[in-house]
Rosetta silent file (secondary structure, phi, psi, omega in degrees, C-alpha in Angstrom):
SEQUENCE: MQTNSSSKPIEVKISTVVAVVISISDADPVKMEEALRKMTAGSPDYFDDELAVIDVAAVSGQQPDWNAMLALFRRYGLHVVAVRNASDDEETVLRELGLSIDVVSKARTEPVAEATTEPAPAPVEPAPVPEPQVIYRNQPAMVIDQPVRAGQRIYARGGDLIIMAAVNNGAEVIADGSIHIYAPLRGRALAGATGDTQARIFARTMEPELVSIAGIYRTFENGFPDLPGNTPVQVRLNGDSIELSAVSSAS
SCORE:     score description
SCORE:     0.000 S_00000001
   1 L     0.000  130.217 -179.467  112.263  190.653 -178.849 S_00000001
   2 L   -82.206  136.779  178.352  109.350  188.261 -179.247 S_00000001
   3 L  -105.463  134.191  176.260  108.657  186.044 -176.246 S_00000001
   4 L   -72.388  111.126 -174.147  107.598  182.442 -176.681 S_00000001
   5 L   -70.930  -21.170 -177.525  104.353  182.191 -174.783 S_00000001
   6 L   -79.768  -15.697 -173.847  104.557  178.350 -174.836 S_00000001
   7 L   -71.909  149.801  177.806  107.790  178.331 -172.887 S_00000001
   8 L  -100.508  126.157 -176.813  107.559  177.350 -169.202 S_00000001
   9 L   -64.578  -35.180  172.858  109.125  179.754 -166.738 S_00000001
  10 L  -134.458  137.081  173.180  110.006  176.831 -164.441 S_00000001
  11 L  -124.054  140.287  178.544  110.438  173.123 -165.164 S_00000001
  12 L  -108.865  119.134  178.405  111.033  170.328 -162.686 S_00000001
  13 L  -119.425  155.098  179.777  113.188  167.469 -163.871 S_00000001
  14 L   -83.387  143.715 -173.933  114.546  164.540 -161.884 S_00000001
  15 L  -146.045  143.748  170.947  118.131  164.677 -160.995 S_00000001
  16 L  -112.793  122.697  177.942  120.547  162.564 -158.852 S_00000001
  17 L  -108.918  128.826 -179.895  123.292  164.358 -157.063 S_00000001
  18 L   -97.756  128.342 -177.465  126.134  162.338 -155.580 S_00000001
  19 E  -128.896  144.106  176.432  127.734  163.955 -152.439 S_00000001
  20 E   -87.071  150.273  175.689  130.542  162.738 -150.267 S_00000001
  21 E  -103.035  123.019 -177.183  129.958  162.387 -146.540 S_00000001
  22 E  -107.061  107.530  179.951  132.445  163.972 -144.209 S_00000001
  23 E   -88.808  121.359 -177.256  132.349  162.364 -140.674 S_00000001
  24 L  -109.209  132.781  175.534  133.911  164.645 -138.082 S_00000001
  25 L  -113.212  -14.158  179.978  135.070  163.516 -134.668 S_00000001
  26 L  -136.821  114.570 -174.774  137.008  166.594 -133.730 S_00000001
  27 L   -88.452    9.310  179.316  135.652  170.057 -134.664 S_00000001
  28 L   -66.275  121.643 -174.324  138.966  171.800 -133.955 S_00000001
  29 H   -61.560  -35.091 -174.574  139.764  173.778 -137.180 S_00000001
  30 H   -70.830  -45.337 -179.380  143.563  173.329 -136.810 S_00000001
  31 H   -70.361  -40.860  176.574  143.180  169.486 -136.539 S_00000001
  32 H   -56.565  -47.430 -176.185  140.635  169.347 -139.398 S_00000001
  33 H   -65.461  -39.858  177.223  143.004  171.268 -141.696 S_00000001
  34 H   -59.009  -43.895 -176.957  145.912  169.065 -140.723 S_00000001
  35 H   -62.908  -45.832  179.372  143.823  165.961 -141.510 S_00000001
  36 H   -65.613  -35.191 -179.582  142.765  167.385 -144.925 S_00000001
  37 H   -67.294  -39.421  176.099  146.310  168.403 -145.811 S_00000001
  38 H   -68.900  -44.405 -173.558  147.488  164.776 -145.111 S_00000001
  39 H   -62.088  -42.876 -171.919  144.541  163.282 -146.957 S_00000001
  40 H   -89.857  -13.531  178.527  144.965  165.370 -150.088 S_00000001
  41 L    58.104   24.592 -179.364  148.809  165.310 -150.110 S_00000001
  42 L    82.935    6.310  179.014  148.839  168.924 -151.355 S_00000001
  43 L   -78.282  120.041 -177.933  146.844  168.103 -154.504 S_00000001
  44 L   -70.484  -19.238  178.474  144.644  171.164 -155.338 S_00000001
  45 L  -113.702   29.543  179.980  142.039  169.194 -157.184 S_00000001
  46 L   -56.054  -46.431 -177.134  141.780  166.114 -154.904 S_00000001
  47 L   -96.278  -10.434  169.231  138.061  166.625 -154.345 S_00000001
  48 L    49.985   53.581  171.192  137.382  168.281 -157.759 S_00000001
  49 L    58.586   48.923  175.857  134.496  170.624 -156.525 S_00000001
  50 E   -73.921  147.552  164.931  132.567  167.755 -154.728 S_00000001
  51 E   -80.110  149.129 -177.303  129.282  168.392 -152.983 S_00000001
  52 E  -145.093  150.627  171.388  129.520  167.217 -149.373 S_00000001
  53 E  -115.750  131.632  177.483  127.371  166.481 -146.307 S_00000001
  54 E   -91.349  128.016  173.833  128.880  166.963 -142.890 S_00000001
  55 E  -111.609  119.559 -174.666  128.094  164.323 -140.222 S_00000001
  56 L  -109.712   19.966 -178.567  128.781  165.565 -136.676 S_00000001
  57 L   -64.622  -29.658  178.444  127.347  162.547 -134.816 S_00000001
  58 L   -87.251    2.833 -179.566  130.836  161.704 -133.347 S_00000001
  59 L   -85.923  124.344  178.639  131.482  165.373 -132.240 S_00000001
  60 L  -137.914  137.913  178.219  130.941  165.686 -128.473 S_00000001
  61 L    72.047   20.024 -179.710  131.666  168.506 -126.023 S_00000001
  62 L  -137.229  142.208  172.828  132.513  170.991 -128.893 S_00000001
  63 L  -102.452  104.898  175.823  130.602  173.766 -130.470 S_00000001
  64 L   -56.359  138.581  171.392  131.580  173.835 -134.191 S_00000001
  65 L   -88.784   99.293 -173.640  132.617  177.180 -135.723 S_00000001
  66 H   -69.098  -46.879 -178.947  130.457  176.677 -138.792 S_00000001
  67 H   -58.657  -38.124  176.886  131.679  179.611 -140.691 S_00000001
  68 H   -72.605  -34.959 -179.628  135.372  178.558 -140.263 S_00000001
  69 H   -67.559  -43.716 -177.947  134.497  174.928 -141.091 S_00000001
  70 H   -68.182  -37.672  179.673  132.659  175.856 -144.298 S_00000001
  71 H   -75.764  -27.323  176.274  135.450  178.127 -145.431 S_00000001
  72 H   -63.434  -50.106 -174.893  138.040  175.407 -144.643 S_00000001
  73 H   -70.210  -29.680  174.699  136.232  172.846 -146.820 S_00000001
  74 H   -67.038  -34.544  174.370  135.743  175.312 -149.612 S_00000001
  75 H   -63.869  -26.501  177.919  139.503  175.850 -149.776 S_00000001
  76 L   -99.222   15.712  174.511  139.929  172.121 -150.349 S_00000001
  77 L    79.800   27.500  177.046  137.292  172.007 -153.058 S_00000001
  78 E  -116.500  125.527 -173.786  134.393  170.688 -150.986 S_00000001
  79 E  -112.213  110.312  179.597  131.069  172.520 -151.186 S_00000001
  80 E   -78.488  124.162 -175.176  128.958  171.707 -148.158 S_00000001
  81 E  -113.828  -18.887 -176.855  125.237  171.534 -148.894 S_00000001
  82 E  -156.721  162.150 -178.156  123.820  169.788 -145.745 S_00000001
  83 E  -125.865  132.284  177.998  124.640  168.744 -142.118 S_00000001
  84 E  -115.344  145.332 -178.785  123.621  165.448 -140.668 S_00000001
  85 L    57.127   36.964  172.256  123.029  164.678 -136.867 S_00000001
  86 L   -76.104  160.031  175.043  123.181  168.344 -135.923 S_00000001
  87 L   -79.685  159.946 -178.478  121.524  169.293 -132.647 S_00000001
  88 H   -62.703  -31.679  178.744  118.138  171.031 -132.646 S_00000001
  89 H   -61.620  -29.819 -173.424  119.839  174.179 -131.332 S_00000001
  90 H   -81.683  -26.634 -172.162  122.136  174.192 -134.308 S_00000001
  91 H   -57.508  -36.648  179.594  119.535  173.718 -136.982 S_00000001
  92 H   -61.882  -49.230  178.892  118.421  177.380 -137.010 S_00000001
  93 H   -60.354  -41.811 -179.669  122.034  178.556 -137.462 S_00000001
  94 H   -66.149  -39.865 -179.269  122.652  176.065 -140.171 S_00000001
  95 H   -67.024  -36.433 -177.801  119.557  177.013 -142.107 S_00000001
  96 H   -68.636  -26.561  177.501  120.540  180.700 -141.858 S_00000001
  97 L   -81.183    1.190  175.142  123.947  179.694 -143.508 S_00000001
  98 L    87.200   13.537 -177.103  121.971  178.261 -146.418 S_00000001
  99 L   -95.914  151.480  172.649  122.540  174.592 -145.434 S_00000001
 100 E   -91.352  149.844  168.372  120.037  171.731 -145.488 S_00000001
 101 E   -90.541  118.041  177.458  119.462  169.363 -142.569 S_00000001
 102 E   -87.373  103.886 -179.316  120.095  165.793 -143.687 S_00000001
 103 L   -94.473  124.393  179.725  117.790  163.596 -141.703 S_00000001
 104 L   -87.025  -54.483  175.087  118.718  159.920 -141.873 S_00000001
 105 L  -163.200  147.795  171.380  116.074  158.581 -139.431 S_00000001
 106 L  -136.311  132.905  176.893  114.345  159.830 -136.365 S_00000001
 107 L   -64.242  137.018  175.869  112.372  157.755 -133.862 S_00000001
 108 L   -72.851  145.176  178.354  108.761  158.758 -133.603 S_00000001
 109 L   -89.514  116.725 -179.328  107.602  160.197 -130.331 S_00000001
 110 L   -98.098  142.537  178.084  104.678  158.038 -129.108 S_00000001
 111 L   -59.712  146.990  176.780  101.994  159.264 -126.681 S_00000001
 112 L   -75.193  122.585  178.785  102.455  158.122 -123.110 S_00000001
 113 L   -76.846  150.650  176.650   99.990  155.366 -122.261 S_00000001
 114 L   -67.034  147.482  175.033   98.026  155.300 -119.001 S_00000001
 115 L   -56.184  138.916 -179.520   99.279  153.109 -116.267 S_00000001
 116 L  -133.723  166.461  174.553   97.941  149.551 -116.206 S_00000001
 117 L   -77.431  -18.539  177.702   98.411  146.480 -114.076 S_00000001
 118 L   -77.477  136.816  167.384   99.976  144.639 -117.022 S_00000001
 119 L   -59.062  132.852 -179.956  103.717  145.056 -117.480 S_00000001
 120 L   -70.031  142.000  178.595  104.592  147.226 -120.389 S_00000001
 121 L   -73.842  158.007 -177.352  106.355  145.413 -123.161 S_00000001
 122 L   -63.139  136.533 -179.754  109.901  146.204 -123.799 S_00000001
 123 L   -62.287  142.064  179.884  110.371  149.049 -126.293 S_00000001
 124 L   -97.784  124.213  178.239  111.365  147.898 -129.783 S_00000001
 125 L   -76.259  137.958  176.392  114.210  149.802 -131.206 S_00000001
 126 L   -66.628  144.129 -175.299  113.623  150.922 -134.836 S_00000001
 127 L   -70.013  140.162 -178.236  115.753  149.075 -137.330 S_00000001
 128 L   -66.510  140.576  178.665  118.571  151.304 -138.622 S_00000001
 129 L   -88.985  110.748 -173.624  118.107  152.665 -142.116 S_00000001
 130 L   -68.762  135.154  176.974  121.055  151.606 -144.190 S_00000001
 131 L   -68.691  142.241  174.421  122.656  154.386 -146.300 S_00000001
 132 L   -64.217  135.018  179.528  122.674  153.610 -149.981 S_00000001
 133 E   -74.486  119.478 -179.137  126.082  152.307 -151.236 S_00000001
 134 E  -108.536  129.655  175.863  127.500  154.829 -153.725 S_00000001
 135 E  -124.620  127.028  175.628  130.120  153.940 -156.252 S_00000001
 136 E  -145.416  150.662 -175.799  131.330  156.465 -158.714 S_00000001
 137 E  -146.949  134.142 -174.479  134.276  156.710 -160.988 S_00000001
 138 E   -94.457  101.457 -174.789  135.613  159.359 -163.362 S_00000001
 139 L  -162.034  159.183  179.071  136.535  157.447 -166.556 S_00000001
 140 L   -63.549  -30.323  179.733  135.238  157.145 -170.155 S_00000001
 141 E  -146.745  135.036  178.798  133.477  153.828 -169.404 S_00000001
 142 E  -114.763  131.203 -178.069  132.686  152.054 -166.174 S_00000001
 143 E  -113.284  119.158  175.043  132.077  148.244 -166.240 S_00000001
 144 E  -108.579  124.047 -179.532  130.121  146.426 -163.516 S_00000001
 145 L   -96.458  -15.747 -171.744  130.130  142.633 -163.551 S_00000001
 146 L  -101.890  156.660  173.225  128.036  141.961 -160.424 S_00000001
 147 L   -55.498  140.751  172.599  124.245  142.344 -159.877 S_00000001
 148 E   -90.930  111.770 -173.964  123.211  145.868 -158.640 S_00000001
 149 L   -88.462  160.929  175.917  121.248  145.285 -155.424 S_00000001
 150 L   -52.372  132.490  177.522  118.446  147.243 -153.796 S_00000001
 151 L    92.038   -5.939  177.628  119.989  150.273 -151.988 S_00000001
 152 E   -93.898  145.594  178.750  122.987  150.461 -154.182 S_00000001
 153 E  -134.356  129.451  177.729  123.672  153.573 -156.426 S_00000001
 154 E  -124.782  126.706 -177.318  126.306  153.426 -159.077 S_00000001
 155 E  -120.088  115.858  168.423  127.479  156.570 -160.921 S_00000001
 156 E   -94.476  108.710  179.003  129.727  156.668 -163.944 S_00000001
 157 E   -79.920  129.385  177.250  131.009  160.131 -164.018 S_00000001
 158 L    78.750    3.870 -174.058  132.188  161.518 -167.368 S_00000001
 159 L  -170.375 -169.730 -175.927  131.308  158.470 -169.431 S_00000001
 160 E   -83.476  159.476  169.314  129.170  155.446 -170.187 S_00000001
 161 E  -118.588  128.695 -178.537  128.116  152.689 -167.717 S_00000001
 162 E  -118.118  120.213 -176.641  128.185  149.113 -168.771 S_00000001
 163 E  -114.609  125.792  172.935  126.412  146.501 -166.474 S_00000001
 164 L   -93.881    0.777 -179.151  126.750  142.819 -167.204 S_00000001
 165 L  -137.841  177.671 -171.177  124.166  141.618 -164.599 S_00000001
 166 L   -65.078  146.347  164.415  120.735  142.570 -163.415 S_00000001
 167 E  -101.835  107.871 -170.509  119.746  145.939 -161.887 S_00000001
 168 L   -83.018  171.984  177.527  117.303  144.953 -159.242 S_00000001
 169 L   -57.137  136.744  177.702  114.330  146.810 -157.785 S_00000001
 170 L    86.691   -2.682  173.723  115.426  149.577 -155.440 S_00000001
 171 L   -95.705  160.100 -175.836  118.809  150.042 -157.134 S_00000001
 172 E  -136.842  131.212  178.494  119.858  153.185 -159.060 S_00000001
 173 E  -128.359  137.222 -172.080  122.384  153.430 -161.875 S_00000001
 174 E  -139.104  145.596  175.995  123.469  156.751 -163.261 S_00000001
 175 E  -148.642  147.217  171.425  125.862  157.862 -165.993 S_00000001
 176 L   -69.391  -29.413 -179.973  126.872  161.161 -167.600 S_00000001
 177 L   -97.467 -140.664  177.554  126.867  159.200 -170.856 S_00000001
 178 L   -89.605  161.201  174.715  124.751  156.174 -171.991 S_00000001
 179 E  -119.752  127.696 -179.163  123.875  153.162 -169.895 S_00000001
 180 E  -119.553  124.126  179.240  124.182  149.597 -171.353 S_00000001
 181 E  -126.539  110.254 -173.851  122.611  146.726 -169.334 S_00000001
 182 E   -97.255   50.735  179.087  123.126  143.240 -170.732 S_00000001
 183 E  -172.405 -177.129 -177.701  120.478  141.847 -168.290 S_00000001
 184 E   -68.116  142.373  172.219  117.199  142.906 -166.880 S_00000001
 185 E  -104.802  113.215 -179.570  116.687  146.522 -165.748 S_00000001
 186 L  -120.144  -14.606 -178.899  114.218  146.574 -162.745 S_00000001
 187 L  -100.307 -142.380 -177.746  115.410  149.597 -160.787 S_00000001
 188 E  -105.391  140.250  178.180  116.050  153.137 -161.812 S_00000001
 189 E  -132.083  130.692  178.639  118.444  154.230 -164.607 S_00000001
 190 E  -129.118  104.334 -175.726  119.415  157.853 -165.325 S_00000001
 191 E  -100.175  161.711 -179.644  121.569  158.548 -168.396 S_00000001
 192 L    59.649   45.169 -171.936  122.899  161.946 -169.510 S_00000001
 193 L   -66.289  -20.744  174.810  123.007  163.026 -165.862 S_00000001
 194 L  -102.246   18.242  169.272  124.841  166.226 -166.654 S_00000001
 195 L   105.184   13.739  174.103  122.386  167.177 -169.427 S_00000001
 196 L   -71.150  104.917 -179.022  123.516  165.005 -172.461 S_00000001
 197 L   -78.711   -6.414  174.627  120.325  164.750 -174.517 S_00000001
 198 L   -91.682   -5.179 -179.798  121.933  162.247 -176.886 S_00000001
 199 L   -66.365  163.924  174.833  122.532  159.716 -174.176 S_00000001
 200 L  -144.730  167.456  179.725  120.493  156.513 -174.179 S_00000001
 201 E  -122.716  127.349  179.328  119.662  153.542 -172.054 S_00000001
 202 E  -119.943  139.192  171.833  119.895  150.003 -173.447 S_00000001
 203 E  -146.041  143.417  173.650  118.704  146.808 -171.698 S_00000001
 204 E   -58.739  -44.077  177.158  118.214  143.214 -172.535 S_00000001
 205 E  -133.268  126.068 -173.952  114.912  143.286 -170.568 S_00000001
 206 E  -105.289  101.601  179.629  113.240  146.474 -169.725 S_00000001
 207 L  -135.027   50.463 -167.387  111.138  146.466 -166.454 S_00000001
 208 L   -78.898  159.845  168.194  112.336  149.656 -164.809 S_00000001
 209 L   -76.250  -40.256 -176.042  110.844  151.683 -161.895 S_00000001
 210 E  -162.753  139.707  175.975  111.993  154.806 -163.670 S_00000001
 211 E  -121.987  150.977  179.659  114.156  155.880 -166.628 S_00000001
 212 E  -148.841  137.610  174.814  115.624  159.379 -167.215 S_00000001
 213 E  -127.754  121.365  174.899  117.554  161.072 -169.998 S_00000001
 214 L    56.435   32.276  179.328  119.075  164.485 -169.334 S_00000001
 215 L    93.756  -18.341  178.265  116.604  165.051 -166.443 S_00000001
 216 E   -91.167  124.781 -168.786  113.493  164.127 -168.336 S_00000001
 217 E  -123.735  165.019  175.611  111.986  161.093 -166.803 S_00000001
 218 E  -148.331  136.310  177.010  109.237  158.510 -167.187 S_00000001
 219 E  -110.354  174.856 -166.333  107.679  156.140 -164.860 S_00000001
 220 L  -137.738   42.301  176.836  105.595  153.006 -165.586 S_00000001
 221 L   -62.893  -29.909 -175.441  102.670  152.765 -163.138 S_00000001
 222 L  -100.129   25.529  173.872  100.353  152.175 -166.085 S_00000001
 223 L    93.187  173.900 -175.776  102.522  149.367 -167.556 S_00000001
 224 L  -101.496  157.064  177.245  105.135  149.217 -170.354 S_00000001
 225 L   -59.158  152.286  175.489  104.808  149.846 -174.060 S_00000001
 226 L   -79.188  103.640  179.843  103.894  146.849 -176.173 S_00000001
 227 L  -121.570  158.412  178.653  107.305  145.865 -177.724 S_00000001
 228 L   -57.770  135.459  179.346  108.410  142.597 -179.396 S_00000001
 229 L   -70.974  162.213  178.280  109.349  140.002 -176.826 S_00000001
 230 L    52.799   33.567 -178.225  112.959  138.702 -176.312 S_00000001
 231 L  -126.400  129.268  173.524  114.249  141.897 -177.974 S_00000001
 232 L   -57.785  146.579 -174.625  116.697  144.432 -176.314 S_00000001
 233 E  -114.695  142.784  169.890  115.103  147.854 -175.677 S_00000001
 234 E  -120.267  149.365  174.990  116.541  151.255 -175.906 S_00000001
 235 E  -114.156  131.732  171.246  115.415  154.550 -174.214 S_00000001
 236 E  -150.317  178.101 -179.539  116.084  157.922 -175.746 S_00000001
 237 E   -91.106  144.252  174.762  114.699  161.398 -175.991 S_00000001
 238 E  -133.032   91.648 -171.223  112.301  162.275 -178.732 S_00000001
 239 L    74.157 -117.279  176.066  111.942  166.046 -178.309 S_00000001
 240 L  -105.397   14.860 -172.391  110.852  166.546 -174.668 S_00000001
 241 E  -125.513  153.289  172.862  109.481  163.060 -174.073 S_00000001
 242 E   -86.740  135.117 -179.514  110.994  159.650 -173.350 S_00000001
 243 E  -125.474  136.245  174.175  110.626  157.059 -176.068 S_00000001
 244 E  -108.344  140.813 -176.163  111.086  153.333 -175.825 S_00000001
 245 E  -155.457  155.903  173.078  111.734  151.118 -178.840 S_00000001
 246 E   -74.564  140.912 -176.757  113.169  147.707 -179.710 S_00000001
 247 H   -61.247  -36.853 -178.197  116.736  147.978 -180.660 S_00000001
 248 H   -64.825  -24.145 -177.297  116.172  145.831 -183.801 S_00000001
 249 H  -101.992    8.338 -179.671  113.602  148.359 -185.120 S_00000001
 250 L   -76.343  140.104 -173.943  115.680  151.505 -184.479 S_00000001
 251 L   -86.582    0.000    0.000  116.317  153.617 -187.488 S_00000001
């Protein structure tokens, strides 16, 4: 068998993975299973093989049985990939179980200043880092009528995403199919998120931070292609590269 010497053994492509966050206040396995049973109402595909992050910030005075917890969530179709707000003592155990440590924010440790006669200023608490708002829906097409703000992430699972307002800087829109934006695109747009190389991105005005089709992405630090003004733009794959063109000139 002839080996293609030009093929790459490893390629890195951009991908966005949506995971649910499971906030736990009681690590008792019996109570957790009872809560899951009530939540799912016996539906075997309620979570549909979702990736999950466990948040144990509200758990106090209990040592979670991680093996039992992971097995419980697997039975209900949740695949835990990371843990948030775990203690330092637990991090080694979690990494041995193949889990990542999801760090939201940690305050820096500052060096202790020498004593002076001046009163020390009151410490300033770091501003909390807001979690991105994630919206996702499993349907042929998802329609968004409002602007997509910085920090928001919208995911149209299994179909196209149609947005009637602007996608602002710092926002991220994702679709398994194509993305249609009838306004300016200034944030990040990722179409064909599950590998559809025929997916496209359309926007009335194209000023994105990043665009991606089926994991192949392009950024615009060096500016945008010279395209006719006041013309909608489409993004598609041409081989292994991202191509932008005016919709009116598409063949």
